[in-house]
Coordinates of C-alpha atoms and ligand atoms in Angstrom, one line a residue:
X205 CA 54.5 14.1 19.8
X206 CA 57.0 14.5 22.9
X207 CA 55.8 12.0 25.8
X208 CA 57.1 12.7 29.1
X209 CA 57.3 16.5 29.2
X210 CA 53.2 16.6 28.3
X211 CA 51.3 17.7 31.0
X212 CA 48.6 15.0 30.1
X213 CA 47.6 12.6 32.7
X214 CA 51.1 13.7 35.0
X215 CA 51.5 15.4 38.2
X216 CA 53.3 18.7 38.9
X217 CA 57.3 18.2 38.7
X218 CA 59.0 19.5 41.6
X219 CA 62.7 20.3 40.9
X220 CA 64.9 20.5 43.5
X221 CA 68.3 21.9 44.1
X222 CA 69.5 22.2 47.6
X223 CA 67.0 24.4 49.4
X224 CA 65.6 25.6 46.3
X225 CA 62.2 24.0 44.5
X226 CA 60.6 24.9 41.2
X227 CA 57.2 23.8 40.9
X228 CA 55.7 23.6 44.2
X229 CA 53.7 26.8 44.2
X230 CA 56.0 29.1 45.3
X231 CA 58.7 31.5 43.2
X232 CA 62.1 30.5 43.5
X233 CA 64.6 33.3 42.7
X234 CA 68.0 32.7 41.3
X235 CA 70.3 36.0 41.0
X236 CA 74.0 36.4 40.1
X237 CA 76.4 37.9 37.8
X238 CA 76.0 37.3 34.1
X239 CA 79.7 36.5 34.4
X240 CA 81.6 35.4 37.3
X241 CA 84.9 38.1 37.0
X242 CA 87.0 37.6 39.9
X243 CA 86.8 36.0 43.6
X244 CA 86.0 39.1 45.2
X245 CA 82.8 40.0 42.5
X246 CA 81.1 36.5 43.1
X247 CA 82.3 35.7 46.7
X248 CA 80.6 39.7 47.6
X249 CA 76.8 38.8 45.1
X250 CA 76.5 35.3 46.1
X251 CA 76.5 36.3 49.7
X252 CA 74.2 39.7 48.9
X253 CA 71.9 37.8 47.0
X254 CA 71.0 35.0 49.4
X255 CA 70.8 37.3 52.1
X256 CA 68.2 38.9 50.2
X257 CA 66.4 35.7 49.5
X258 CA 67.9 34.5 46.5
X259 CA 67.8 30.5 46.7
X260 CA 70.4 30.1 44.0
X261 CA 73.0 31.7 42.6
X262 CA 74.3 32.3 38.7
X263 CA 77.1 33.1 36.6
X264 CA 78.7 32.4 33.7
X265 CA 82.2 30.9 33.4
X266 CA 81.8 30.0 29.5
X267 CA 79.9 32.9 28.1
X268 CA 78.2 32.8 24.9
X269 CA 79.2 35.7 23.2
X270 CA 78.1 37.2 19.6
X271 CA 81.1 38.5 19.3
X272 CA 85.0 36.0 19.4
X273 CA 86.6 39.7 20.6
X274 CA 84.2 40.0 23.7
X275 CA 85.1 38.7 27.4
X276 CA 84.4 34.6 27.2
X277 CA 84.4 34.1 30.7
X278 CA 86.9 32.7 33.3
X279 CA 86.3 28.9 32.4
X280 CA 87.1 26.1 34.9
X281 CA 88.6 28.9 37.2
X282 CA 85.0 30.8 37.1
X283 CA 83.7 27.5 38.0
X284 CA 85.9 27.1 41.2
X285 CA 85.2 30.4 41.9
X286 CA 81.4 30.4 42.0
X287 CA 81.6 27.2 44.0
X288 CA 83.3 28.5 46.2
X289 CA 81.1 31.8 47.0
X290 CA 78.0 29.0 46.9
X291 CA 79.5 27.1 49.7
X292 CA 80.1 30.1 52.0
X293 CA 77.1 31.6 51.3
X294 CA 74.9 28.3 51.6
X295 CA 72.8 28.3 48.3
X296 CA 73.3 26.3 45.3
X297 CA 75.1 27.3 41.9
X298 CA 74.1 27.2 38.2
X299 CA 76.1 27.7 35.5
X300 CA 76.2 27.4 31.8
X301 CA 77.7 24.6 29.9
X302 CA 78.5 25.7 26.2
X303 CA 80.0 22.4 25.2
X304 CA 80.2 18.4 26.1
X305 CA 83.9 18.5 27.2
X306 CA 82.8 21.0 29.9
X307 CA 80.7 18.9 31.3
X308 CA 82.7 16.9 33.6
X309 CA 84.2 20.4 35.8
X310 CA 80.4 21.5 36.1
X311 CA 79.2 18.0 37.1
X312 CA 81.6 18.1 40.1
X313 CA 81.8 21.9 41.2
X314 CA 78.0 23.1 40.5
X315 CA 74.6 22.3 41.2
X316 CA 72.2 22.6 38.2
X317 CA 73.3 22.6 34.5
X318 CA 72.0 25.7 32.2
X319 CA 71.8 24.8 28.7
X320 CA 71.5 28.3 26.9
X321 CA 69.5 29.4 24.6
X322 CA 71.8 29.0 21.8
X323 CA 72.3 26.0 22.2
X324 CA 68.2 24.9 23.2
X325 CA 68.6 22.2 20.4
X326 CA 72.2 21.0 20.6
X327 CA 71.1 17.9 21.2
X328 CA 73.6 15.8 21.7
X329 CA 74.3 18.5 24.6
X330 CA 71.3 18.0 26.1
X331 CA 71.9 14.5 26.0
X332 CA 74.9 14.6 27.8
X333 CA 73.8 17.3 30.2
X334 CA 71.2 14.9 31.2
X335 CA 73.8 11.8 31.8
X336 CA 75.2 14.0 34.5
X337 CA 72.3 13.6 36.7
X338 CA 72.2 17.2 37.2
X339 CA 69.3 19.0 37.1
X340 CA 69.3 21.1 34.5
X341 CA 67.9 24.8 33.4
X342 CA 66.9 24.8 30.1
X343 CA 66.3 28.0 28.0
X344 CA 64.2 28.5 25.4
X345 CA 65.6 29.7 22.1
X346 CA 64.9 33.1 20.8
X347 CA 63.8 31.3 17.7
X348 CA 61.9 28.3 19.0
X349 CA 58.5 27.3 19.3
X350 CA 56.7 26.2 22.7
X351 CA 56.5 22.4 21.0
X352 CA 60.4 22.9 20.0
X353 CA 61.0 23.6 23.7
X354 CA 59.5 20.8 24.9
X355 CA 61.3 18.0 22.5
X356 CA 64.3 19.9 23.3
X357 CA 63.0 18.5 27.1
X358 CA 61.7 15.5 26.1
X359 CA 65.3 14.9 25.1
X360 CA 66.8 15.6 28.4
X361 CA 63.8 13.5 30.0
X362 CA 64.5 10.2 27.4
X363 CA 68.0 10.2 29.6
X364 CA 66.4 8.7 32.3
X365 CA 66.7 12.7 34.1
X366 CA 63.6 14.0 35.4
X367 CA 64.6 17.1 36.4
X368 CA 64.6 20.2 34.1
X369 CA 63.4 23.5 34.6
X370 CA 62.4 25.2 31.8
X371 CA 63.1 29.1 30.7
X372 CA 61.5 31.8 29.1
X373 CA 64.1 34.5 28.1
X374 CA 62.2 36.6 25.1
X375 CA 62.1 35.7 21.2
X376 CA 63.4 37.7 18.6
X377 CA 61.2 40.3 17.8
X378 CA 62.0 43.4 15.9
X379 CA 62.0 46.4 18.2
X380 CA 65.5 47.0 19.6
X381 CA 63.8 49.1 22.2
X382 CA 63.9 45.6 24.3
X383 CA 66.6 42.9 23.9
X384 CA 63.8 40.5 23.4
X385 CA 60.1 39.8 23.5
X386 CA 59.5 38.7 26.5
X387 CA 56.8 36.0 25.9
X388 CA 54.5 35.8 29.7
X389 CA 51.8 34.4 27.2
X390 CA 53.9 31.8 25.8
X391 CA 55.3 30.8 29.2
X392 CA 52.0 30.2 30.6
X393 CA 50.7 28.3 28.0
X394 CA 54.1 26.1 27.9
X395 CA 52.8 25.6 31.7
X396 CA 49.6 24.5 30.5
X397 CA 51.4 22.1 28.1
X398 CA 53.8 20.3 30.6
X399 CA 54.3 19.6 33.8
X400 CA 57.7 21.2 34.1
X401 CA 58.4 24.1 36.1
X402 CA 59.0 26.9 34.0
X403 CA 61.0 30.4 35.2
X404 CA 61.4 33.5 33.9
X405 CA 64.7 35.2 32.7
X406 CA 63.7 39.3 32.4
X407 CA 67.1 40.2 32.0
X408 CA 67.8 38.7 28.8
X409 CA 64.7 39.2 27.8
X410 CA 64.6 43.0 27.7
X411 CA 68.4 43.6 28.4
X412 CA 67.2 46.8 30.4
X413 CA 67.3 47.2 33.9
X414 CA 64.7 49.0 34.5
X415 CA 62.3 46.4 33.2
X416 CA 63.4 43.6 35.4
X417 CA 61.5 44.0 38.7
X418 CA 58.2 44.7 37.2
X419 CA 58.2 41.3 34.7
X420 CA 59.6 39.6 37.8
X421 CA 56.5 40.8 39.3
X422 CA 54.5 40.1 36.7
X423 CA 55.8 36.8 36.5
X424 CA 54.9 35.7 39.9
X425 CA 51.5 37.6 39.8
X426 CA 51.1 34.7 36.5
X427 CA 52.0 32.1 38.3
X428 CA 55.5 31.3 37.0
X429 CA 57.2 29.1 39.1
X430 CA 60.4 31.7 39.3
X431 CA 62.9 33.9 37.8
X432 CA 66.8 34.2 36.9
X433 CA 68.1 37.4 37.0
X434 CA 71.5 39.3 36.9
X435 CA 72.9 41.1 39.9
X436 CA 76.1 43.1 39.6
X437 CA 77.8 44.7 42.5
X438 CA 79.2 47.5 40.1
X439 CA 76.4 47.3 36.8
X440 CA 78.5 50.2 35.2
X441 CA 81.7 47.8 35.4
X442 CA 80.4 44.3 34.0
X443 CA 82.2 42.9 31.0
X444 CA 79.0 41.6 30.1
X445 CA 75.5 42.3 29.7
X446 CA 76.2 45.6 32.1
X447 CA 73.2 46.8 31.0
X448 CA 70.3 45.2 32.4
X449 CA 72.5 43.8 35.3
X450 CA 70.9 45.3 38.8
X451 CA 73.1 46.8 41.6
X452 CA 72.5 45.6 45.0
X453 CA 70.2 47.7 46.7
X454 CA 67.7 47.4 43.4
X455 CA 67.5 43.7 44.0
X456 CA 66.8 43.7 47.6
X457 CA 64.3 46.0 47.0
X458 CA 62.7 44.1 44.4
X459 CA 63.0 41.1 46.6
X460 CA 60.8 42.8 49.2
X461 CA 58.1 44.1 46.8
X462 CA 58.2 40.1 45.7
X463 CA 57.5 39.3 49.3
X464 CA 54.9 41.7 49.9
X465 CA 53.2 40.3 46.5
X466 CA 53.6 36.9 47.6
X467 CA 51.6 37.9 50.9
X468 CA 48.8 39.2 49.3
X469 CA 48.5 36.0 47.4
X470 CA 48.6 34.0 50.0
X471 CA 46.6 36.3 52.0
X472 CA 43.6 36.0 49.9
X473 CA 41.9 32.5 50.4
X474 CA 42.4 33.2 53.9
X475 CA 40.2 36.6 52.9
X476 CA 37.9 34.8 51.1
X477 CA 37.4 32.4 54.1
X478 CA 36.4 35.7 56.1
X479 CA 33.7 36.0 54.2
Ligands
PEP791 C1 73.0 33.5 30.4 O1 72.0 33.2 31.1 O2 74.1 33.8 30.8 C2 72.7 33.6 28.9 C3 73.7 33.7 28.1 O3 71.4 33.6 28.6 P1 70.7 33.1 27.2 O4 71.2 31.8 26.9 O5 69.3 33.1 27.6 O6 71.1 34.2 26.2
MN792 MN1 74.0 37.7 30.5

């Protein structure tokens, strides 16, 4: 049974990263490009984003992709590039690391490690992820089980690296209608099962658009600790994943329905005090 990622007899893990915190009650958003494309397309979301109230910023510069003929990302120039646009804009960075030897670039230019859901039990990535002292973002696989999540942790945690942030980006299901399943059940219960934080991902998980703001909100009406989600500043033009990527004014909207929802929730024990 894995040790240190059960939620028996431990507190709440706060992650943080920079101004950003994932498990202290409130719902952290992290927004950026599935892929970081030039300096003007990340320098012109990170900034957008934060001022929205984003309190990180994503994009790929090694991109998983099914197919060897599709756009794989700028590499260690992505990498610059999105720390760059992190700096000016003041938030932190995440990006993905698809292999061991990419480690060392990430480790100095970003600010939290993704491990992707492909690669959920590459474990000797985890392993090394961890070493880096990073915290890392940890995704589940669209195959894997809540207990196979949480070795896939435990490994990360055995390193001596208490922070990971866990994330649920939809299981292989059987409808192409959505991308993925989304799994709110399955995240919540992995919350009853650890004390990680755990986040949502809507974008992968439906690879629609259209469905993103109302999981996001469903998410933090659950009680999920956040939610990673893909802004574009042209949707139409993204090499990847232009699909369910959202366009500017979409996500600030979304951002202020998340606010208003947020309000209500904390409004209510001050209600309740009324009475
Ligand atoms: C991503 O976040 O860029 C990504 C590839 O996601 P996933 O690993 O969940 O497919
Ligand atoms: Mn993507």
């Amino acid at each position: 049974m894995y040790k240190l990622a059960s939620r028996e007899g431990a507190a709440s893990t706060v992650v943080r990263v920079g101004n950003a915190a994932f498990g202290d009650g409130s719902f952290t958003m992290i927004a950026g490009p599935c892929a970081i494309e030039s300096r003007a397309q990340i320098d012109l979301t990170a900034k957008f984003v934060a001022s929205a109230g984003a309190l990180m910023v994503r994009g790929g510069a090694y991109k998983p992709r099914t197919s060897p003929y599709a756009f794989q990302g700028l590499g260690e120039e992505g990498v610059k590039l999105i720390a760059d646009a992190c700096r000016s804009a003041g938030v932190p960075a995440v990006v993905e690391a698809l292999a061991e030897t990419q480690l060392l670039v990430l480790e100095w230019y970003v600010d939290m490690i993704q491990i992707g859901a492909r690669n959920m039990q590459n474990f000797t990535l985890l392993q090394a992820a961890a070493r880096t002292g990073k915290p890392v973002l940890l995704k589940r696989a669209p195959f894997a089980t809540l207990d196979e999540v949480l070795y896939a942790a435990e490994y990360i945690l055995l390193e001596g690296n208490p922070n990971v942030v866990l994330c649920e980006r939809g299981v292989r299901g059987f409808d192409p209608q959505t991308r993925n399943l989304f799994d709110l059940g399955g995240a919540l219960r992995l919350k009853e099962l650890t004390h990680l934080p755990v986040i949502a991902d809507p974008s992968h998980a439906t690879g629609r658009a259209s469905l993103i703001e109302p999981l996001v909100l469903a998410a933090a009406a659950a009680g999920l600790d956040g939610a990673i989600v893909e802004v574009h500043p042209e949707p139409p033009t993204a090499l990847s994943d232009a699909a369910q990527a959202l366009d500017f004014d979409t996500f600030a909207k979304m951002m202020r329905k998340l606010d208003v929802l947020r309000g209500a929730a904390e409004a209510k024990p001050r209600l309740a005090a009324c009475k």
